[in-house]
Amino acid sequence: MSLGIVWEGLIKAYDSLVNKGAKVCPIAHTYITGHIGVLINKNGEFLCAKVPDVKGELLSVPCTDESGRRTGGDHPHLLHDNLCYVAPYGKSEKRHKAYLEQLKEYTECNPGDLFANVIYSYVKTGNILHDLKDILQKVEFNIPTEKLNVVFCVYGLDNEGVDIDWTKYYLSTLPKNGVCYATGELDYIPSGYPACITSPPGKERLFLKDSGVGYIASQKIIHALQYFAYAAENASRVEAETHVRDYAAGRISQEDLKNWIDKEYPGKWNHFISLLESTD
């Protein structure tokens, strides 16, 4: 079987996942694990911050070609990123400056993207380190502070990290500088490609530098593989743990939990509830 047929199959698989409403990573997005969630209102004012109850959830966040494959350097994601990008923290001032400049340019070009504009209104105040002071002082993380991923939420908006307006805008800025090896269509041909194909911390790469695969095709192929390799399983685990936590805290009834189990895991309710009750 030729690589061309494999690529075509993965591209079709990605499009099918999108059409079915699966939580597959969008184009011009990448996966990160959120360590701190920051909630702001629509005026860009800080409301609260917390560490997620469910650990290890993978979130799709908007990125650039460069930031999506970075192993160093000063290439920021658009909205959600390491603390050293979203705040003036750490040794490299360039990172926070680059983050603000990129987000400012985007919001000026896209005033209709309320999610991004509200986040920019907040981060440009420079108050984030003050607002996160208690968490940074009281919570022990197992990674360097500057590498903590900060994820923003806007009260009243339901973006869950994703920003499809960014996808449309970013693709419009990329020059069609070649013919995609996978599709035979004109596309932007990047000089490199993301890693983390079979696991979130992995460094394996599907495409070598200058492989000639277009940006759109490579994003679909890589995100389809990531979905099948680990993202779908991660989403299922997080959703299940969230339901169990909500049930234990009295936020949902046993009937609500049973309805969800019956829908997602038919025939497993008796086994599930017996396991849950045995841990009480």
PDB file of C-alpha atoms in Angstrom:
ATOM      1  CA  MET A   1       0.000   0.000   0.000  1.00  0.00           C
ATOM      2  CA  SER A   2       1.423   3.386  -0.997  1.00  0.00           C
ATOM      3  CA  LEU A   3       1.813   6.243   1.449  1.00  0.00           C
ATOM      4  CA  GLY A   4      -0.511   8.316  -0.713  1.00  0.00           C
ATOM      5  CA  ILE A   5      -3.360   5.876  -0.074  1.00  0.00           C
ATOM      6  CA  VAL A   6      -2.618   5.885   3.677  1.00  0.00           C
ATOM      7  CA  TRP A   7      -2.607   9.690   3.809  1.00  0.00           C
ATOM      8  CA  GLU A   8      -5.853   9.846   1.833  1.00  0.00           C
ATOM      9  CA  GLY A   9      -7.503   7.403   4.240  1.00  0.00           C
ATOM     10  CA  LEU A  10      -6.426   9.392   7.301  1.00  0.00           C
ATOM     11  CA  ILE A  11      -7.624  12.662   5.765  1.00  0.00           C
ATOM     12  CA  LYS A  12     -11.025  11.073   5.102  1.00  0.00           C
ATOM     13  CA  ALA A  13     -11.063   9.680   8.641  1.00  0.00           C
ATOM     14  CA  TYR A  14     -10.394  13.145  10.057  1.00  0.00           C
ATOM     15  CA  ASP A  15     -13.165  14.737   7.984  1.00  0.00           C
ATOM     16  CA  SER A  16     -15.547  11.977   9.090  1.00  0.00           C
ATOM     17  CA  LEU A  17     -14.703  12.566  12.758  1.00  0.00           C
ATOM     18  CA  VAL A  18     -15.380  16.286  12.366  1.00  0.00           C
ATOM     19  CA  ASN A  19     -18.711  15.623  10.628  1.00  0.00           C
ATOM     20  CA  LYS A  20     -19.736  13.261  13.441  1.00  0.00           C
ATOM     21  CA  GLY A  21     -18.960  15.879  16.077  1.00  0.00           C
ATOM     22  CA  ALA A  22     -16.050  13.969  17.621  1.00  0.00           C
ATOM     23  CA  LYS A  23     -13.681  15.970  19.814  1.00  0.00           C
ATOM     24  CA  VAL A  24     -10.815  15.812  17.353  1.00  0.00           C
ATOM     25  CA  CYS A  25      -8.198  18.566  17.399  1.00  0.00           C
ATOM     26  CA  PRO A  26      -9.038  21.299  14.837  1.00  0.00           C
ATOM     27  CA  ILE A  27      -6.599  22.554  12.218  1.00  0.00           C
ATOM     28  CA  ALA A  28      -4.175  25.182  13.557  1.00  0.00           C
ATOM     29  CA  HIS A  29      -4.630  23.758  17.056  1.00  0.00           C
ATOM     30  CA  THR A  30      -2.525  21.526  19.281  1.00  0.00           C
ATOM     31  CA  TYR A  31      -3.030  19.539  22.480  1.00  0.00           C
ATOM     32  CA  ILE A  32      -1.909  20.781  25.883  1.00  0.00           C
ATOM     33  CA  THR A  33      -2.696  19.688  29.432  1.00  0.00           C
ATOM     34  CA  GLY A  34      -4.163  22.504  31.501  1.00  0.00           C
ATOM     35  CA  HIS A  35      -2.527  23.014  34.897  1.00  0.00           C
ATOM     36  CA  ILE A  36      -4.294  26.243  35.912  1.00  0.00           C
ATOM     37  CA  GLY A  37      -7.677  27.474  34.730  1.00  0.00           C
ATOM     38  CA  VAL A  38      -8.358  31.221  34.794  1.00  0.00           C
ATOM     39  CA  LEU A  39     -11.961  32.427  34.643  1.00  0.00           C
ATOM     40  CA  ILE A  40     -12.625  35.989  33.467  1.00  0.00           C
ATOM     41  CA  ASN A  41     -15.804  37.859  32.595  1.00  0.00           C
ATOM     42  CA  LYS A  42     -16.724  39.407  29.251  1.00  0.00           C
ATOM     43  CA  ASN A  43     -15.122  42.686  30.325  1.00  0.00           C
ATOM     44  CA  GLY A  44     -11.765  40.974  30.676  1.00  0.00           C
ATOM     45  CA  GLU A  45     -11.878  41.094  34.476  1.00  0.00           C
ATOM     46  CA  PHE A  46     -10.483  38.330  36.665  1.00  0.00           C
ATOM     47  CA  LEU A  47     -13.052  36.208  38.508  1.00  0.00           C
ATOM     48  CA  CYS A  48     -11.130  33.231  39.869  1.00  0.00           C
ATOM     49  CA  ALA A  49      -8.449  30.650  39.175  1.00  0.00           C
ATOM     50  CA  LYS A  50      -8.230  26.992  40.104  1.00  0.00           C
ATOM     51  CA  VAL A  51      -6.400  23.761  39.472  1.00  0.00           C
ATOM     52  CA  PRO A  52      -8.602  21.345  37.465  1.00  0.00           C
ATOM     53  CA  ASP A  53     -10.325  18.636  39.524  1.00  0.00           C
ATOM     54  CA  VAL A  54      -9.689  16.049  36.811  1.00  0.00           C
ATOM     55  CA  LYS A  55      -6.001  15.721  36.057  1.00  0.00           C
ATOM     56  CA  GLY A  56      -4.415  15.144  32.681  1.00  0.00           C
ATOM     57  CA  GLU A  57      -7.207  16.353  30.412  1.00  0.00           C
ATOM     58  CA  LEU A  58      -5.980  17.139  26.911  1.00  0.00           C
ATOM     59  CA  LEU A  59      -7.304  20.426  25.550  1.00  0.00           C
ATOM     60  CA  SER A  60      -7.215  21.611  21.952  1.00  0.00           C
ATOM     61  CA  VAL A  61      -5.766  25.125  21.829  1.00  0.00           C
ATOM     62  CA  PRO A  62      -5.069  27.437  18.873  1.00  0.00           C
ATOM     63  CA  CYS A  63      -1.492  27.511  17.647  1.00  0.00           C
ATOM     64  CA  THR A  64       0.670  28.563  14.727  1.00  0.00           C
ATOM     65  CA  ASP A  65       2.719  26.332  12.469  1.00  0.00           C
ATOM     66  CA  GLU A  66       5.823  27.261  14.474  1.00  0.00           C
ATOM     67  CA  SER A  67       4.326  26.982  17.972  1.00  0.00           C
ATOM     68  CA  GLY A  68       2.639  23.681  17.153  1.00  0.00           C
ATOM     69  CA  ARG A  69       6.036  22.042  16.585  1.00  0.00           C
ATOM     70  CA  ARG A  70       8.214  24.038  18.951  1.00  0.00           C
ATOM     71  CA  THR A  71      10.829  22.357  21.092  1.00  0.00           C
ATOM     72  CA  GLY A  72      12.278  25.675  22.226  1.00  0.00           C
ATOM     73  CA  GLY A  73      12.487  29.187  20.874  1.00  0.00           C
ATOM     74  CA  ASP A  74       9.982  31.962  21.420  1.00  0.00           C
ATOM     75  CA  HIS A  75       6.948  30.915  19.367  1.00  0.00           C
ATOM     76  CA  PRO A  76       3.737  31.458  21.377  1.00  0.00           C
ATOM     77  CA  HIS A  77       0.377  29.768  21.003  1.00  0.00           C
ATOM     78  CA  LEU A  78      -2.455  32.231  20.436  1.00  0.00           C
ATOM     79  CA  LEU A  79      -4.384  32.158  23.736  1.00  0.00           C
ATOM     80  CA  HIS A  80      -3.525  29.380  26.185  1.00  0.00           C
ATOM     81  CA  ASP A  81       0.111  28.608  26.874  1.00  0.00           C
ATOM     82  CA  ASN A  82       2.924  28.207  29.399  1.00  0.00           C
ATOM     83  CA  LEU A  83       3.020  30.771  32.203  1.00  0.00           C
ATOM     84  CA  CYS A  84       6.225  32.227  30.733  1.00  0.00           C
ATOM     85  CA  TYR A  85       4.250  33.177  27.599  1.00  0.00           C
ATOM     86  CA  VAL A  86       0.982  34.479  29.061  1.00  0.00           C
ATOM     87  CA  ALA A  87       2.769  36.399  31.835  1.00  0.00           C
ATOM     88  CA  PRO A  88       6.113  38.168  32.304  1.00  0.00           C
ATOM     89  CA  TYR A  89       7.557  35.208  34.198  1.00  0.00           C
ATOM     90  CA  GLY A  90      10.867  33.443  33.735  1.00  0.00           C
ATOM     91  CA  LYS A  91      14.159  34.307  32.127  1.00  0.00           C
ATOM     92  CA  SER A  92      12.936  35.070  28.606  1.00  0.00           C
ATOM     93  CA  GLU A  93      11.032  38.354  28.343  1.00  0.00           C
ATOM     94  CA  LYS A  94      10.792  37.738  24.594  1.00  0.00           C
ATOM     95  CA  ARG A  95       8.194  35.031  25.078  1.00  0.00           C
ATOM     96  CA  HIS A  96       5.601  37.170  26.837  1.00  0.00           C
ATOM     97  CA  LYS A  97       6.258  40.061  24.466  1.00  0.00           C
ATOM     98  CA  ALA A  98       5.800  37.795  21.439  1.00  0.00           C
ATOM     99  CA  TYR A  99       2.590  36.387  22.945  1.00  0.00           C
ATOM    100  CA  LEU A 100       1.080  39.846  23.479  1.00  0.00           C
ATOM    101  CA  GLU A 101       2.140  41.112  20.054  1.00  0.00           C
ATOM    102  CA  GLN A 102       0.678  38.107  18.242  1.00  0.00           C
ATOM    103  CA  LEU A 103      -2.604  38.237  20.164  1.00  0.00           C
ATOM    104  CA  LYS A 104      -2.895  42.002  19.676  1.00  0.00           C
ATOM    105  CA  GLU A 105      -2.388  41.674  15.925  1.00  0.00           C
ATOM    106  CA  TYR A 106      -4.974  38.920  15.706  1.00  0.00           C
ATOM    107  CA  THR A 107      -7.634  40.725  17.758  1.00  0.00           C
ATOM    108  CA  GLU A 108      -7.176  43.933  15.769  1.00  0.00           C
ATOM    109  CA  CYS A 109      -7.819  41.952  12.577  1.00  0.00           C
ATOM    110  CA  ASN A 110     -10.701  39.994  14.132  1.00  0.00           C
ATOM    111  CA  PRO A 111     -12.809  42.227  16.403  1.00  0.00           C
ATOM    112  CA  GLY A 112     -15.671  39.741  16.060  1.00  0.00           C
ATOM    113  CA  ASP A 113     -13.782  36.998  17.890  1.00  0.00           C
ATOM    114  CA  LEU A 114     -15.127  37.860  21.334  1.00  0.00           C
ATOM    115  CA  PHE A 115     -13.310  34.997  23.060  1.00  0.00           C
ATOM    116  CA  ALA A 116      -9.858  36.132  21.922  1.00  0.00           C
ATOM    117  CA  ASN A 117     -10.582  39.828  22.432  1.00  0.00           C
ATOM    118  CA  VAL A 118     -11.721  39.303  26.023  1.00  0.00           C
ATOM    119  CA  ILE A 119      -8.613  37.262  26.810  1.00  0.00           C
ATOM    120  CA  TYR A 120      -6.397  39.951  25.294  1.00  0.00           C
ATOM    121  CA  SER A 121      -8.173  42.622  27.359  1.00  0.00           C
ATOM    122  CA  TYR A 122      -7.206  40.668  30.455  1.00  0.00           C
ATOM    123  CA  VAL A 123      -3.638  39.577  29.715  1.00  0.00           C
ATOM    124  CA  LYS A 124      -2.549  43.022  28.532  1.00  0.00           C
ATOM    125  CA  THR A 125      -3.275  44.437  32.007  1.00  0.00           C
ATOM    126  CA  GLY A 126      -0.300  42.508  33.365  1.00  0.00           C
ATOM    127  CA  ASN A 127      -2.254  41.429  36.458  1.00  0.00           C
ATOM    128  CA  ILE A 128      -2.102  37.687  35.911  1.00  0.00           C
ATOM    129  CA  LEU A 129       0.847  36.953  38.216  1.00  0.00           C
ATOM    130  CA  HIS A 130      -0.869  38.856  41.032  1.00  0.00           C
ATOM    131  CA  ASP A 131      -4.116  37.005  40.370  1.00  0.00           C
ATOM    132  CA  LEU A 132      -2.362  33.620  40.421  1.00  0.00           C
ATOM    133  CA  LYS A 133      -0.259  34.398  43.492  1.00  0.00           C
ATOM    134  CA  ASP A 134      -2.184  32.142  45.883  1.00  0.00           C
ATOM    135  CA  ILE A 135      -2.171  29.140  43.555  1.00  0.00           C
ATOM    136  CA  LEU A 136       1.504  29.510  42.713  1.00  0.00           C
ATOM    137  CA  GLN A 137       2.401  29.756  46.405  1.00  0.00           C
ATOM    138  CA  LYS A 138       0.136  27.045  47.810  1.00  0.00           C
ATOM    139  CA  VAL A 139      -0.046  24.335  45.143  1.00  0.00           C
ATOM    140  CA  GLU A 140       2.823  21.975  44.454  1.00  0.00           C
ATOM    141  CA  PHE A 141       3.275  21.161  40.790  1.00  0.00           C
ATOM    142  CA  ASN A 142       5.670  18.551  39.478  1.00  0.00           C
ATOM    143  CA  ILE A 143       6.998  20.733  36.684  1.00  0.00           C
ATOM    144  CA  PRO A 144       8.858  24.062  36.601  1.00  0.00           C
ATOM    145  CA  THR A 145       6.543  26.999  37.287  1.00  0.00           C
ATOM    146  CA  GLU A 146       7.301  28.691  33.979  1.00  0.00           C
ATOM    147  CA  LYS A 147       6.079  25.584  32.127  1.00  0.00           C
ATOM    148  CA  LEU A 148       2.663  25.495  33.803  1.00  0.00           C
ATOM    149  CA  ASN A 149      -0.048  25.635  31.152  1.00  0.00           C
ATOM    150  CA  VAL A 150      -2.575  28.400  31.777  1.00  0.00           C
ATOM    151  CA  VAL A 151      -5.983  27.963  30.148  1.00  0.00           C
ATOM    152  CA  PHE A 152      -8.489  30.814  29.988  1.00  0.00           C
ATOM    153  CA  CYS A 153     -12.274  30.548  30.210  1.00  0.00           C
ATOM    154  CA  VAL A 154     -14.712  33.405  29.672  1.00  0.00           C
ATOM    155  CA  TYR A 155     -17.861  33.311  31.793  1.00  0.00           C
ATOM    156  CA  GLY A 156     -20.850  33.125  29.452  1.00  0.00           C
ATOM    157  CA  LEU A 157     -18.878  31.830  26.467  1.00  0.00           C
ATOM    158  CA  ASP A 158     -18.453  28.146  25.612  1.00  0.00           C
ATOM    159  CA  ASN A 159     -15.209  27.700  23.702  1.00  0.00           C
ATOM    160  CA  GLU A 160     -13.475  24.936  25.693  1.00  0.00           C
ATOM    161  CA  GLY A 161     -10.092  26.178  24.497  1.00  0.00           C
ATOM    162  CA  VAL A 162     -10.898  25.912  20.791  1.00  0.00           C
ATOM    163  CA  ASP A 163     -11.121  28.970  18.530  1.00  0.00           C
ATOM    164  CA  ILE A 164     -12.367  28.150  15.025  1.00  0.00           C
ATOM    165  CA  ASP A 165     -12.248  31.850  14.081  1.00  0.00           C
ATOM    166  CA  TRP A 166      -8.485  31.558  14.502  1.00  0.00           C
ATOM    167  CA  THR A 167      -8.357  28.554  12.170  1.00  0.00           C
ATOM    168  CA  LYS A 168     -10.104  30.458   9.391  1.00  0.00           C
ATOM    169  CA  TYR A 169      -7.954  33.541   9.873  1.00  0.00           C
ATOM    170  CA  TYR A 170      -4.645  31.718  10.185  1.00  0.00           C
ATOM    171  CA  LEU A 171      -5.180  29.600   7.073  1.00  0.00           C
ATOM    172  CA  SER A 172      -5.958  32.775   5.127  1.00  0.00           C
ATOM    173  CA  THR A 173      -2.530  34.182   6.046  1.00  0.00           C
ATOM    174  CA  LEU A 174      -0.492  31.199   4.852  1.00  0.00           C
ATOM    175  CA  PRO A 175       0.975  31.491   1.340  1.00  0.00           C
ATOM    176  CA  LYS A 176       0.273  28.639  -1.078  1.00  0.00           C
ATOM    177  CA  ASN A 177       3.918  27.993  -1.793  1.00  0.00           C
ATOM    178  CA  GLY A 178       3.757  24.512  -3.282  1.00  0.00           C
ATOM    179  CA  VAL A 179       1.809  21.418  -4.241  1.00  0.00           C
ATOM    180  CA  CYS A 180       0.894  19.079  -1.385  1.00  0.00           C
ATOM    181  CA  TYR A 181       2.448  15.632  -1.761  1.00  0.00           C
ATOM    182  CA  ALA A 182      -0.581  14.002  -0.104  1.00  0.00           C
ATOM    183  CA  THR A 183      -3.425  15.728  -1.966  1.00  0.00           C
ATOM    184  CA  GLY A 184      -1.885  17.146  -5.134  1.00  0.00           C
ATOM    185  CA  GLU A 185      -3.435  20.519  -4.309  1.00  0.00           C
ATOM    186  CA  LEU A 186      -1.842  23.917  -3.813  1.00  0.00           C
ATOM    187  CA  ASP A 187      -1.177  24.534  -0.139  1.00  0.00           C
ATOM    188  CA  TYR A 188       1.262  26.041   2.300  1.00  0.00           C
ATOM    189  CA  ILE A 189       4.161  23.609   2.606  1.00  0.00           C
ATOM    190  CA  PRO A 190       5.723  23.992   6.070  1.00  0.00           C
ATOM    191  CA  SER A 191       9.419  23.512   6.706  1.00  0.00           C
ATOM    192  CA  GLY A 192       8.716  21.174   9.639  1.00  0.00           C
ATOM    193  CA  TYR A 193       5.955  19.194  11.329  1.00  0.00           C
ATOM    194  CA  PRO A 194       4.666  18.536  14.879  1.00  0.00           C
ATOM    195  CA  ALA A 195       5.694  15.610  17.061  1.00  0.00           C
ATOM    196  CA  CYS A 196       3.675  13.818  19.786  1.00  0.00           C
ATOM    197  CA  ILE A 197       2.015  11.418  17.352  1.00  0.00           C
ATOM    198  CA  THR A 198       1.505   8.368  19.592  1.00  0.00           C
ATOM    199  CA  SER A 199       1.600   9.968  23.058  1.00  0.00           C
ATOM    200  CA  PRO A 200       1.302  13.535  24.438  1.00  0.00           C
ATOM    201  CA  PRO A 201       4.929  13.750  25.660  1.00  0.00           C
ATOM    202  CA  GLY A 202       6.323  11.826  22.692  1.00  0.00           C
ATOM    203  CA  LYS A 203       8.926  13.235  20.345  1.00  0.00           C
ATOM    204  CA  GLU A 204       8.224  10.981  17.371  1.00  0.00           C
ATOM    205  CA  ARG A 205       7.431  12.689  14.065  1.00  0.00           C
ATOM    206  CA  LEU A 206       5.371  11.283  11.223  1.00  0.00           C
ATOM    207  CA  PHE A 207       6.765  13.637   8.597  1.00  0.00           C
ATOM    208  CA  LEU A 208      10.402  14.514   8.187  1.00  0.00           C
ATOM    209  CA  LYS A 209      11.509  18.062   7.499  1.00  0.00           C
ATOM    210  CA  ASP A 210      10.742  19.158   3.924  1.00  0.00           C
ATOM    211  CA  SER A 211       8.452  16.166   3.313  1.00  0.00           C
ATOM    212  CA  GLY A 212       6.343  18.261   0.972  1.00  0.00           C
ATOM    213  CA  VAL A 213       3.034  17.530   2.710  1.00  0.00           C
ATOM    214  CA  GLY A 214       0.790  20.592   2.901  1.00  0.00           C
ATOM    215  CA  TYR A 215      -0.151  22.224   6.189  1.00  0.00           C
ATOM    216  CA  ILE A 216      -3.863  21.373   6.023  1.00  0.00           C
ATOM    217  CA  ALA A 217      -3.266  17.757   5.009  1.00  0.00           C
ATOM    218  CA  SER A 218      -0.547  17.254   7.623  1.00  0.00           C
ATOM    219  CA  GLN A 219      -2.770  18.685  10.349  1.00  0.00           C
ATOM    220  CA  LYS A 220      -5.629  16.360   9.435  1.00  0.00           C
ATOM    221  CA  ILE A 221      -3.368  13.298   9.220  1.00  0.00           C
ATOM    222  CA  ILE A 222      -1.562  14.019  12.487  1.00  0.00           C
ATOM    223  CA  HIS A 223      -4.714  14.913  14.428  1.00  0.00           C
ATOM    224  CA  ALA A 224      -6.507  11.791  13.160  1.00  0.00           C
ATOM    225  CA  LEU A 225      -3.627   9.615  14.383  1.00  0.00           C
ATOM    226  CA  GLN A 226      -3.511  11.447  17.720  1.00  0.00           C
ATOM    227  CA  TYR A 227      -7.249  10.942  18.152  1.00  0.00           C
ATOM    228  CA  PHE A 228      -7.031   7.202  17.580  1.00  0.00           C
ATOM    229  CA  ALA A 229      -3.781   6.788  19.548  1.00  0.00           C
ATOM    230  CA  TYR A 230      -4.684   8.636  22.754  1.00  0.00           C
ATOM    231  CA  ALA A 231      -7.006  11.644  22.505  1.00  0.00           C
ATOM    232  CA  ALA A 232     -10.289   9.710  22.280  1.00  0.00           C
ATOM    233  CA  GLU A 233      -9.334   7.538  25.256  1.00  0.00           C
ATOM    234  CA  ASN A 234      -8.302  10.622  27.225  1.00  0.00           C
ATOM    235  CA  ALA A 235     -11.632  12.333  26.514  1.00  0.00           C
ATOM    236  CA  SER A 236     -13.566   9.230  27.621  1.00  0.00           C
ATOM    237  CA  ARG A 237     -11.572   8.952  30.854  1.00  0.00           C
ATOM    238  CA  VAL A 238     -12.046  12.624  31.701  1.00  0.00           C
ATOM    239  CA  GLU A 239     -15.779  12.495  30.990  1.00  0.00           C
ATOM    240  CA  ALA A 240     -16.210   9.362  33.114  1.00  0.00           C
ATOM    241  CA  GLU A 241     -14.203  10.784  36.012  1.00  0.00           C
ATOM    242  CA  THR A 242     -16.167  14.038  35.819  1.00  0.00           C
ATOM    243  CA  HIS A 243     -19.488  12.172  36.058  1.00  0.00           C
ATOM    244  CA  VAL A 244     -18.257  10.111  39.013  1.00  0.00           C
ATOM    245  CA  ARG A 245     -17.038  13.236  40.813  1.00  0.00           C
ATOM    246  CA  ASP A 246     -20.329  15.015  40.145  1.00  0.00           C
ATOM    247  CA  TYR A 247     -22.256  12.022  41.504  1.00  0.00           C
ATOM    248  CA  ALA A 248     -20.074  11.762  44.610  1.00  0.00           C
ATOM    249  CA  ALA A 249     -20.505  15.489  45.264  1.00  0.00           C
ATOM    250  CA  GLY A 250     -24.281  15.322  44.824  1.00  0.00           C
ATOM    251  CA  ARG A 251     -24.301  17.462  41.702  1.00  0.00           C
ATOM    252  CA  ILE A 252     -26.041  14.735  39.688  1.00  0.00           C
ATOM    253  CA  SER A 253     -28.393  11.953  40.784  1.00  0.00           C
ATOM    254  CA  GLN A 254     -27.804   8.210  40.508  1.00  0.00           C
ATOM    255  CA  GLU A 255     -30.407   8.168  37.741  1.00  0.00           C
ATOM    256  CA  ASP A 256     -28.435  10.795  35.807  1.00  0.00           C
ATOM    257  CA  LEU A 257     -25.272   8.743  36.222  1.00  0.00           C
ATOM    258  CA  LYS A 258     -27.058   5.554  35.137  1.00  0.00           C
ATOM    259  CA  ASN A 259     -28.473   7.245  32.038  1.00  0.00           C
ATOM    260  CA  TRP A 260     -24.982   8.356  31.053  1.00  0.00           C
ATOM    261  CA  ILE A 261     -23.465   4.898  31.682  1.00  0.00           C
ATOM    262  CA  ASP A 262     -26.257   3.203  29.705  1.00  0.00           C
ATOM    263  CA  LYS A 263     -25.646   5.568  26.799  1.00  0.00           C
ATOM    264  CA  GLU A 264     -21.855   5.382  26.725  1.00  0.00           C
ATOM    265  CA  TYR A 265     -21.308   1.837  28.043  1.00  0.00           C
ATOM    266  CA  PRO A 266     -24.475  -0.231  27.417  1.00  0.00           C
ATOM    267  CA  GLY A 267     -24.920  -3.168  29.777  1.00  0.00           C
ATOM    268  CA  LYS A 268     -22.175  -2.043  32.179  1.00  0.00           C
ATOM    269  CA  TRP A 269     -24.254  -0.255  34.825  1.00  0.00           C
ATOM    270  CA  ASN A 270     -24.455  -3.066  37.410  1.00  0.00           C
ATOM    271  CA  HIS A 271     -20.734  -3.742  37.198  1.00  0.00           C
ATOM    272  CA  PHE A 272     -19.954  -0.035  37.346  1.00  0.00           C
ATOM    273  CA  ILE A 273     -22.125   0.807  40.351  1.00  0.00           C
ATOM    274  CA  SER A 274     -20.881  -2.242  42.292  1.00  0.00           C
ATOM    275  CA  LEU A 275     -17.298  -1.098  41.762  1.00  0.00           C
ATOM    276  CA  LEU A 276     -18.201   2.446  42.763  1.00  0.00           C
ATOM    277  CA  GLU A 277     -19.996   1.366  45.933  1.00  0.00           C
ATOM    278  CA  SER A 278     -17.142  -0.942  46.919  1.00  0.00           C
ATOM    279  CA  THR A 279     -14.806   2.057  47.083  1.00  0.00           C
ATOM    280  CA  ASP A 280     -17.044   4.044  49.452  1.00  0.00           C
TER     281      ASP A 280
END
